[in-house]
Coordinates of C-alpha atoms in Angstrom, one line a residue:
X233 CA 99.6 95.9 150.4
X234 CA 96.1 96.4 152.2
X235 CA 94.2 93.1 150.1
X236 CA 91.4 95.8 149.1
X237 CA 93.8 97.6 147.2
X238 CA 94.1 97.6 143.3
X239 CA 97.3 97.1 141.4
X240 CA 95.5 98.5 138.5
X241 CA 95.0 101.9 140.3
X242 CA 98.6 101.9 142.1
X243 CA 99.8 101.7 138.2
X244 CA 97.9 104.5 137.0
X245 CA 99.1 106.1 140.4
X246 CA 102.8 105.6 138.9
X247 CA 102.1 106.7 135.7
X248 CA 100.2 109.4 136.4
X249 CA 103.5 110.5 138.4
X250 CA 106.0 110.2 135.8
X251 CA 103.2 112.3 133.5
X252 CA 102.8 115.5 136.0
X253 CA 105.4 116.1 137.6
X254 CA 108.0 119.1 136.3
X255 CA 110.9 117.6 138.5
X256 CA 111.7 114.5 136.4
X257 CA 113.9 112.7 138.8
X258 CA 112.3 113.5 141.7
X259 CA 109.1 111.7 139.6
X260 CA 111.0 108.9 139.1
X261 CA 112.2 108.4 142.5
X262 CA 108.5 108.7 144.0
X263 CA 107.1 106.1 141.3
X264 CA 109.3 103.9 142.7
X265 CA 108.7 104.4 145.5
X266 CA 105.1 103.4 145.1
X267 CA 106.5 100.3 144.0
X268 CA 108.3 99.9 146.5
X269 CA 105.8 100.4 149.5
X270 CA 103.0 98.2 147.8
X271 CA 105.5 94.9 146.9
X272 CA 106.3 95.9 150.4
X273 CA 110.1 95.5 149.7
X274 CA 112.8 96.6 152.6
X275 CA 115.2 98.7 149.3
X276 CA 114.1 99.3 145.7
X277 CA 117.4 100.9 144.4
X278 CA 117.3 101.5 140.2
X279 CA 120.3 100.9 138.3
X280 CA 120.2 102.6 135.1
X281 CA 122.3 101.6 132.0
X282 CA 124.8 104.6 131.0
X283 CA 124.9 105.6 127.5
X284 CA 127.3 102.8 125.9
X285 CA 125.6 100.0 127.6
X286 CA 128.5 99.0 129.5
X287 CA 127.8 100.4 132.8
X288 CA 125.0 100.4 135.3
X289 CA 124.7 103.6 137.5
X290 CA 122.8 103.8 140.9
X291 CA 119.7 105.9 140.8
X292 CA 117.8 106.4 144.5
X293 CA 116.9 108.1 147.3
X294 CA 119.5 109.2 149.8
X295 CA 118.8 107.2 152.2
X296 CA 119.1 104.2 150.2
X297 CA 122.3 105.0 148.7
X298 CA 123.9 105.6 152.2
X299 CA 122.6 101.6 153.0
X300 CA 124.2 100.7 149.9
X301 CA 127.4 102.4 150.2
X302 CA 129.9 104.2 147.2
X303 CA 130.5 100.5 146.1
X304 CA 127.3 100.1 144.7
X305 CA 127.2 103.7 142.9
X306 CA 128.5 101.8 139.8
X307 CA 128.4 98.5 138.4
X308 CA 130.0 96.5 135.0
X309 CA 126.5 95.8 133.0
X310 CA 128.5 92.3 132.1
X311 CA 128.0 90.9 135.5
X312 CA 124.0 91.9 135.5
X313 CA 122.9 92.5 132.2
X314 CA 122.4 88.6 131.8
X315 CA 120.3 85.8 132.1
X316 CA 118.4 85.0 133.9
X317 CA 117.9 88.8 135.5
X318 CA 117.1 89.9 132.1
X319 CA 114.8 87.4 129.8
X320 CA 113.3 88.2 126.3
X321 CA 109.9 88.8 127.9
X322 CA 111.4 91.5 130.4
X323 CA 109.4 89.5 133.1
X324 CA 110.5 90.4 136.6
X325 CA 113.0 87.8 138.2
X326 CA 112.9 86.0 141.7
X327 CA 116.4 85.7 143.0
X328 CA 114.5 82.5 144.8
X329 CA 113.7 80.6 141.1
X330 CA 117.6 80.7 140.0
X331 CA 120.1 79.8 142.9
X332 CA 121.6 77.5 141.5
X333 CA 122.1 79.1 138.1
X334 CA 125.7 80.6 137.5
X335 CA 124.3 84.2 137.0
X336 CA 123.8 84.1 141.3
X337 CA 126.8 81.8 141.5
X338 CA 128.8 85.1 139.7
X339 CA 127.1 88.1 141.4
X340 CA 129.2 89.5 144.0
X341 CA 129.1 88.1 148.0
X342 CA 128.2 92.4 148.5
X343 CA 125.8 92.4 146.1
X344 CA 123.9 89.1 147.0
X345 CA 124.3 90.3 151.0
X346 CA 121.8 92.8 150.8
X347 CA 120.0 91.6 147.0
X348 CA 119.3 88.4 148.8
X349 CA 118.2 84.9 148.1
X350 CA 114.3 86.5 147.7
X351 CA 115.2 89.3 145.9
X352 CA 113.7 90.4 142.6
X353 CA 114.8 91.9 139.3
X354 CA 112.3 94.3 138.2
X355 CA 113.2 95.1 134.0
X356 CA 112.7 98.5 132.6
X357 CA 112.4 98.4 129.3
X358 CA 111.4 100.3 126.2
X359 CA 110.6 100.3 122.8
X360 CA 112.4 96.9 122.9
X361 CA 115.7 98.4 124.5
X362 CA 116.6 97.4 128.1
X363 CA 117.3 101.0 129.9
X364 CA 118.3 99.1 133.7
X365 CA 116.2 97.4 136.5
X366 CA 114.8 98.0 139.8
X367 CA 116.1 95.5 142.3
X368 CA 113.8 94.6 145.4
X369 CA 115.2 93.8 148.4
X370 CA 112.9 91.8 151.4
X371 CA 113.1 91.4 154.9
X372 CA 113.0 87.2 155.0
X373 CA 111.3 85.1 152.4
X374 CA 109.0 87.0 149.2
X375 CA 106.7 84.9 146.9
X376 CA 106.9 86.1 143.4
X377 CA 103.3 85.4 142.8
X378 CA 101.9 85.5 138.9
X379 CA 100.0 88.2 140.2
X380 CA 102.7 90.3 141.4
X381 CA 105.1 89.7 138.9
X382 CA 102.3 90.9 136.8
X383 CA 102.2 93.7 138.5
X384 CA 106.0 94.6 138.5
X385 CA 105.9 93.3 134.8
X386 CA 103.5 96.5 134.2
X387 CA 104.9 98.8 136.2
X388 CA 108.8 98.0 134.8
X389 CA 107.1 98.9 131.3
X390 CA 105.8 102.3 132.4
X391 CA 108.9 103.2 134.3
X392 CA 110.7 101.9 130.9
X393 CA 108.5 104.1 129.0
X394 CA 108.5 107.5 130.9
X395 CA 112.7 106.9 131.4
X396 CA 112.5 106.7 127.1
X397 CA 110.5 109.6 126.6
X398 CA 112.7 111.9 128.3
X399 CA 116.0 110.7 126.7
X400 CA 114.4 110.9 123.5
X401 CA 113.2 114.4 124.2
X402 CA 116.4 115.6 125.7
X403 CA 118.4 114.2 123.2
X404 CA 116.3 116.0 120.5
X405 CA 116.4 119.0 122.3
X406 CA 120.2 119.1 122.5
X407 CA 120.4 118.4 119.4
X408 CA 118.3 121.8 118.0
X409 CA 120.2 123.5 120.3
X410 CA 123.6 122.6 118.3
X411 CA 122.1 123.2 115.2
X412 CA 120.6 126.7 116.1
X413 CA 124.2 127.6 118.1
X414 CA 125.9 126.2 114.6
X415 CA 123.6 129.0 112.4
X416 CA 124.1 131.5 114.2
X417 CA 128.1 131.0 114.2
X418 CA 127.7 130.7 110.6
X419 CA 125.4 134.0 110.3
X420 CA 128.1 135.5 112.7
X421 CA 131.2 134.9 110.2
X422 CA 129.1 136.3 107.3
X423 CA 128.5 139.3 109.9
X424 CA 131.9 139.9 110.7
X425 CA 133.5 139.7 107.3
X426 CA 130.7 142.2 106.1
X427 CA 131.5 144.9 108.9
X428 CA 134.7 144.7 108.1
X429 CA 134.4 145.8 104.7
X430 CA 132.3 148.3 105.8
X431 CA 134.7 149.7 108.1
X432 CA 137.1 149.7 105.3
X433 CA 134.4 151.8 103.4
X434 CA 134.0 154.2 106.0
X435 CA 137.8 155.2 106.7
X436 CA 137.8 155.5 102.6
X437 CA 135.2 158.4 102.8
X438 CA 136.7 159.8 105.7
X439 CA 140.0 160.4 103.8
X440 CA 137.9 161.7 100.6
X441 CA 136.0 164.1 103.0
X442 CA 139.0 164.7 104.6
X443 CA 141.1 166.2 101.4
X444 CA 137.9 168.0 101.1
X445 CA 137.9 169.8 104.3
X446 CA 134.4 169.1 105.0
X447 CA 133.8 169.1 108.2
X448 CA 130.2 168.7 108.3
X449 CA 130.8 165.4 106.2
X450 CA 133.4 164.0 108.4
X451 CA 131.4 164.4 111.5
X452 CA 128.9 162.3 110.0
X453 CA 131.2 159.5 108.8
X454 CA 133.3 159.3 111.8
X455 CA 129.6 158.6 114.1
X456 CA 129.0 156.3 111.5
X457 CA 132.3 154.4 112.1
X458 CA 131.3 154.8 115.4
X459 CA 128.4 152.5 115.1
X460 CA 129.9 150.0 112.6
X461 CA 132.9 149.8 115.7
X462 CA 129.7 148.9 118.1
X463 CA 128.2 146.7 116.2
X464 CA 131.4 144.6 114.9
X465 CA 132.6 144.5 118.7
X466 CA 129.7 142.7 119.9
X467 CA 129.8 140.6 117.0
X468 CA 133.4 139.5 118.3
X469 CA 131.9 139.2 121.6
X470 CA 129.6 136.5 120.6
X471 CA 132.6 135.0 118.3
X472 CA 134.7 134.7 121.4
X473 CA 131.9 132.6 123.5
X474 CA 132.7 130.2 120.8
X475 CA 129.2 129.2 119.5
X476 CA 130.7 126.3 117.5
X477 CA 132.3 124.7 120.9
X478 CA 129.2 122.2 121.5
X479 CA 128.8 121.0 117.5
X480 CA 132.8 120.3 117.5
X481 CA 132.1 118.4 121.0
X482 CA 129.9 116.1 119.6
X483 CA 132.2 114.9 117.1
X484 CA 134.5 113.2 119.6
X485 CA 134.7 111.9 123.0
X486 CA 135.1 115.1 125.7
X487 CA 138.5 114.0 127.3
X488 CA 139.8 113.1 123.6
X489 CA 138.8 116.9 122.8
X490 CA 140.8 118.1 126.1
X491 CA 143.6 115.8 125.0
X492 CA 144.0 117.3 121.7
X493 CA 143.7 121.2 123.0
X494 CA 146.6 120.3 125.5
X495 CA 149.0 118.5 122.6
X496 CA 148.3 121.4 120.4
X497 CA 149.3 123.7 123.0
X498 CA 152.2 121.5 123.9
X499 CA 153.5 121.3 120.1
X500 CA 152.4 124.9 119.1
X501 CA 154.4 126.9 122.3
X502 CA 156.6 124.2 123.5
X503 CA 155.6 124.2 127.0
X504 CA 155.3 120.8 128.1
X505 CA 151.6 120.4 129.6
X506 CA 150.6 116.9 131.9
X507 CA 147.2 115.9 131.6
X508 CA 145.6 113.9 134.2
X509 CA 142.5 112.7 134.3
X510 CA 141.7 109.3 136.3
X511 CA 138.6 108.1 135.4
X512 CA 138.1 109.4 131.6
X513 CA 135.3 106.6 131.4
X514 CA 133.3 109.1 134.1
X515 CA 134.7 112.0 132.6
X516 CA 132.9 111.4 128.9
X517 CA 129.7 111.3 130.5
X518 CA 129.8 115.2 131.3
X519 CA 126.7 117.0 129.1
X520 CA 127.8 118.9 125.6
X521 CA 126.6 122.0 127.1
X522 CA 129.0 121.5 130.5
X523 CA 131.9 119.8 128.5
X524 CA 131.8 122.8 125.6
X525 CA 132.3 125.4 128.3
X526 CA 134.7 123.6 130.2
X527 CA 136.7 123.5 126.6
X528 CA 137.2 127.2 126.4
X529 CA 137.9 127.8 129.7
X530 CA 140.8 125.5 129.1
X531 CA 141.8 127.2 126.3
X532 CA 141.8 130.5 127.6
X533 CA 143.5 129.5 130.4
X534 CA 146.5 128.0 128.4
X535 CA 147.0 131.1 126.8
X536 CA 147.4 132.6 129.8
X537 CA 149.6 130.2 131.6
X538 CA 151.7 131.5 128.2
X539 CA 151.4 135.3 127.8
X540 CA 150.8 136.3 131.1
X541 CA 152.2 133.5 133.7
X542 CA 155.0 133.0 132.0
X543 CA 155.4 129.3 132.6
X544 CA 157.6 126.7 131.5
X545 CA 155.1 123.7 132.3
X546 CA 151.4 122.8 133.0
X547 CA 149.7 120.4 134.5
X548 CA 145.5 119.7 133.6
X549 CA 143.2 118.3 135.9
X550 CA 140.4 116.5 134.9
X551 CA 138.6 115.3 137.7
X552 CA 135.1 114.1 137.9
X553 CA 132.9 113.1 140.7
X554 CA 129.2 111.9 141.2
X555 CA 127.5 115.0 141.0
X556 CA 130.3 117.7 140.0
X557 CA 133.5 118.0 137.3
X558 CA 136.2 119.8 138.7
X559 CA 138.9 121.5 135.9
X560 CA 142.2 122.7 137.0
X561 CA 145.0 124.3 135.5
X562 CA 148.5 124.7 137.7
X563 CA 151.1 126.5 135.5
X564 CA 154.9 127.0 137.4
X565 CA 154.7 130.7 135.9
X566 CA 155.2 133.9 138.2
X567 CA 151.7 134.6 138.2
X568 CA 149.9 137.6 136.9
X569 CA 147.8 141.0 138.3
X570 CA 144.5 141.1 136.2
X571 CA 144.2 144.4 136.5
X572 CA 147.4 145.0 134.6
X573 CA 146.5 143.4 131.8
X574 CA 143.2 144.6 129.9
X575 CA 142.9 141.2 127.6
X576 CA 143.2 139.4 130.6
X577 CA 140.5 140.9 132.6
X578 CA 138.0 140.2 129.6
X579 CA 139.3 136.8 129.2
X580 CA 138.4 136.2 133.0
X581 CA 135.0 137.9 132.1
X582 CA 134.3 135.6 129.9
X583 CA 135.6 132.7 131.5
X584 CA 133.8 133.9 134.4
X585 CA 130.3 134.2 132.3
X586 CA 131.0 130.9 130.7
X587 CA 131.0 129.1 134.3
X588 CA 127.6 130.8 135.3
X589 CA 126.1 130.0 132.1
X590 CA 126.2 126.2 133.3
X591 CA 125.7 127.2 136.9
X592 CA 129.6 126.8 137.7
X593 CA 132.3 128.3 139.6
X594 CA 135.7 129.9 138.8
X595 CA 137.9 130.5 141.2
X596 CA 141.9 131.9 140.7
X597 CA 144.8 132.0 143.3
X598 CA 148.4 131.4 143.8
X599 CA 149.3 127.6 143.2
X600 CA 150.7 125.9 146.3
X601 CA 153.8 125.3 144.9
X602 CA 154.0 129.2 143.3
X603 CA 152.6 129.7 139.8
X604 CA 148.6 130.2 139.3
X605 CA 146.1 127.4 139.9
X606 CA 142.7 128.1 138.2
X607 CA 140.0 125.9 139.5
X608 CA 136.7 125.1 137.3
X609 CA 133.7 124.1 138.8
X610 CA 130.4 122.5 137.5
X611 CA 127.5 120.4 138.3
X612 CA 126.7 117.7 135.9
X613 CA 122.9 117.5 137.0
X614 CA 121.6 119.7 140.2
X615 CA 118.1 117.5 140.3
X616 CA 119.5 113.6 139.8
X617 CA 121.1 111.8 137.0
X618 CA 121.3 113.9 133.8
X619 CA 122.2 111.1 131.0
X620 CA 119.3 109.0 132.5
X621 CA 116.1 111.9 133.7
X622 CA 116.4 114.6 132.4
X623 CA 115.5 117.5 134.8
X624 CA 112.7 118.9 133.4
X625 CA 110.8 119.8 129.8
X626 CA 112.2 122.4 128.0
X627 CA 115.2 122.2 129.9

C-alpha cells in the first residue's frame, strides 16, 4: 500500500461496495479484494461458517480456488474455529505470534503449506456471532503491525456486518414467502370445497329445468357450469403445484423429507425403492424453494414409475455438488409413451414448470439398463454461495 494512502478511505471504499452493489457476491468478492491488494497479501480466500456451525465453506474468486484446489472447498469448523485464530476481541491473528501453540501444531501440513508461518486470520464477525474469516496469505515474511491489524480489525467488522445483513434479510424474506404460499393454500382449500358445492348446485337446477323442458333455462345453467368447471380446474391446477411443499420442508431436514416420501411409497405400493444419497450433510444445505420443488418432482415421478412404468423396483438419487443438485429416479419398468397417457403428459407439464420455476432442468429417457431414468437438474446459487450472500435484494 502506496504510504500516502488512507486506511480510513480504503474502508469506506469496502463498505461503500458491500452497500451499492445489486450482485451481492460479486460485492463481497471485490471488498475483499480491496483487502487484499492494500495488506498486499499473495491469496485472501474467505471461509464462511455453513448454517449449523460445523462446517467452513470456501468462498473466492476462481482463480483462487483453482490455487487452492477441491481440498480446501470444505473444512471441519473444529480444526479452525479455535484459539488462537479466533479470540474474544475478533482481533485479526498472525500465524507468526502462535507457532508454537497447538492450534498451528493441529492445522493440516496442506493447509499451513500455502496459510504459512506469516499468514493472518482476518475474523468476520457480527452482532457478536462469528460468520468465518478471511485468511491472508504472503509471499515471505508479513509484520502484523497494530496499525494494520487495526485495519483488518475494521474491515473484518464491516465484511461481518454486510455478510449479517443479507442473511437476515434473506432469511426474513423466505420466511414471508412461506407464510404467503401457506394462505393462499389455505384460501385455495376453502375455494375448492366451495366450487364444489356449487357444482353440485348447478347439476341440481339443471335436472329441475330439465323435467321442465326449459330450454332457454338449461342453456343458461349449463354455461354457467361451464364457468364453475373453469374456475375449479385452475383451482386444482394451483393445488397440484403443491403450495404447502416449502412450509412442510421447513419442518424437517430435506433428505429426511425425501427419505420419508420413498418409505411411504415403499410401504404404501410395495415396490422396493433404494435411496442413495452420499453426502446428505451437502445435500440439506439445498434452498426451501429448490428442495420443495425437487419434492414433488419425486413424487410425481414415483407414481409414475407405478402406473405407467410398471416397475418392480426403484432406485433415488440424491446427488449434490458445489454449485448444482442432481435428482434421479431409475425404475426397472417397461417404460412409457407420454403421448398415450393424458395424466402423464400434465404430470410432465408440471414437472417440467416446476424445474424452470428454480431455473432447472428435466430431462427423461430410457434407463441404461431398460426401464426410465428421469434426471432433475438445479442450481443451488447461479451468482456464489446462496446460504452465505444472498444474490441480490428482493431476490
Amino acid at each position: 500500500m502506496a504510504p500516502d494512502c488512507s486506511y480510513l478511505a480504503e474502508l469506506v471504499r469496502i463498505n461503500d461496495t458491500l452497500i451499492w452493489s445489486h450482485d451481492r457476491a460479486d460485492s463481497y468478492l471485490r471488498a475483499v479484494r480491496i483487502i487484499k491488494d492494500v495488506i498486499g497479501a499473495r491469496l485472501a480466500p474467505s471461509f464462511l461458517l455453513d448454517d449449523t456451525g460445523t462446517r467452513l465453506d470456501l468462498v473466492t474468486d476462481d482463480e483462487q480456488r483453482a490455487i487452492l484446489g477441491d481440498e480446501f472447498a470444505t473444512m471441519p469448523a473444529s480444526e479452525h474455529v479455535r484459539a488462537p485464530w479466533i479470540n474474544p476481541g475478533e482481533w485479526p491473528v498472525s500465524a507468526a505470534d502462535h507457532l508454537d501453540h497447538e492450534g498451528w501444531a493441529v492445522l493440516p501440513p496442506n493447509f499451513k503449506k500455502w496459510f504459512g508461518s506469516s499468514g493472518v486470520v482476518v475474523s468476520i464477525h457480527a452482532d457478536g456471532k462469528h460468520l468465518g474469516a478471511v485468511v491472508l496469505s504472503f509471499d515471505g515474511e508479513f509484520v502484523l503491525t497494530q496499525t494494520k491489524k487495526e485495519f483488518l480489525a475494521a474491515a473484518g467488522r464491516i465484511l461481518g456486518n454486510a455478510l449479517y445483513r443479507w442473511q437476515v434479510g434473506a432469511r426474513e424474506r423466505e420466511l414471508g414467502a412461506l407464510e404467503e404460499r401457506r394462505r393462499l393454500s389455505d384460501e385455495l382449500h376453502v375455494d375448492l370445497s366451495q366450487q364444489v358445492a356449487t357444482l353440485g348446485l348447478h347439476v341440481g337446477a339443471m335436472k329441475l329445468d330439465l323435467a321442465e323442458a326449459n330450454v332457454d333455462r338449461l342453456a343458461e345453467d349449463v354455461r354457467r357450469l361451464d364457468d364453475t368447471v373453469t374456475a375449479l380446474k385452475r383451482s386444482l391446477r394451483h393445488q397440484m403445484l403443491g403450495l404447502r411443499s416449502d412450509c412442510e420442508l421447513i419442518s424437517g431436514s430435506f433428505v429426511e423429507r425425501v427419505r420419508r416420501q420413498v418409505d411411504d411409497f415403499e410401504r404404501q405400493l410395495a415396490i422396493p425403492v433404494e435411496l442413495d444419497c452420499p453426502r446428505p450433510g451437502d445435500a440439506d444445505k439445498v434452498p426451501l424453494a429448490v428442495a420443495a420443488q425437487l419434492v414433488r418432482v419425486l413424487q410425481e415421478a414415483l407414481s409414475n414409475a407405478n402406473m405407467h412404468s410398471r416397475a418392480s423396483g426403484v432406485t433415488v438419487r440424491l446427488l449434490p455438488a458445489h454449485t448444482r443438485i442432481r435428482l434421479e429416479i431409475q425404475d426397472n419398468g417397461c417404460g412409457f409413451d407420454p403421448d398415450s397417457v393424458p395424466d402423464s403428459r400434465l404430470g410432465l407439464r408440471i414437472m417440467l414448470e416446476r424445474m424452470q420455476q428454480i431455473d432447472g432442468s428435466l430431462s427423461i429417457e430410457p434407463g441404461p439398463l431398460g426401464g426410465t431414468l428421469l434426471v432433475a437438474e438445479a442450481p443451488l446459487n447461479v451468482a456464489g454461495r446462496t446460504a452465505a450472500i444472498p444474490a441480490r435484494e428482493g431476490s
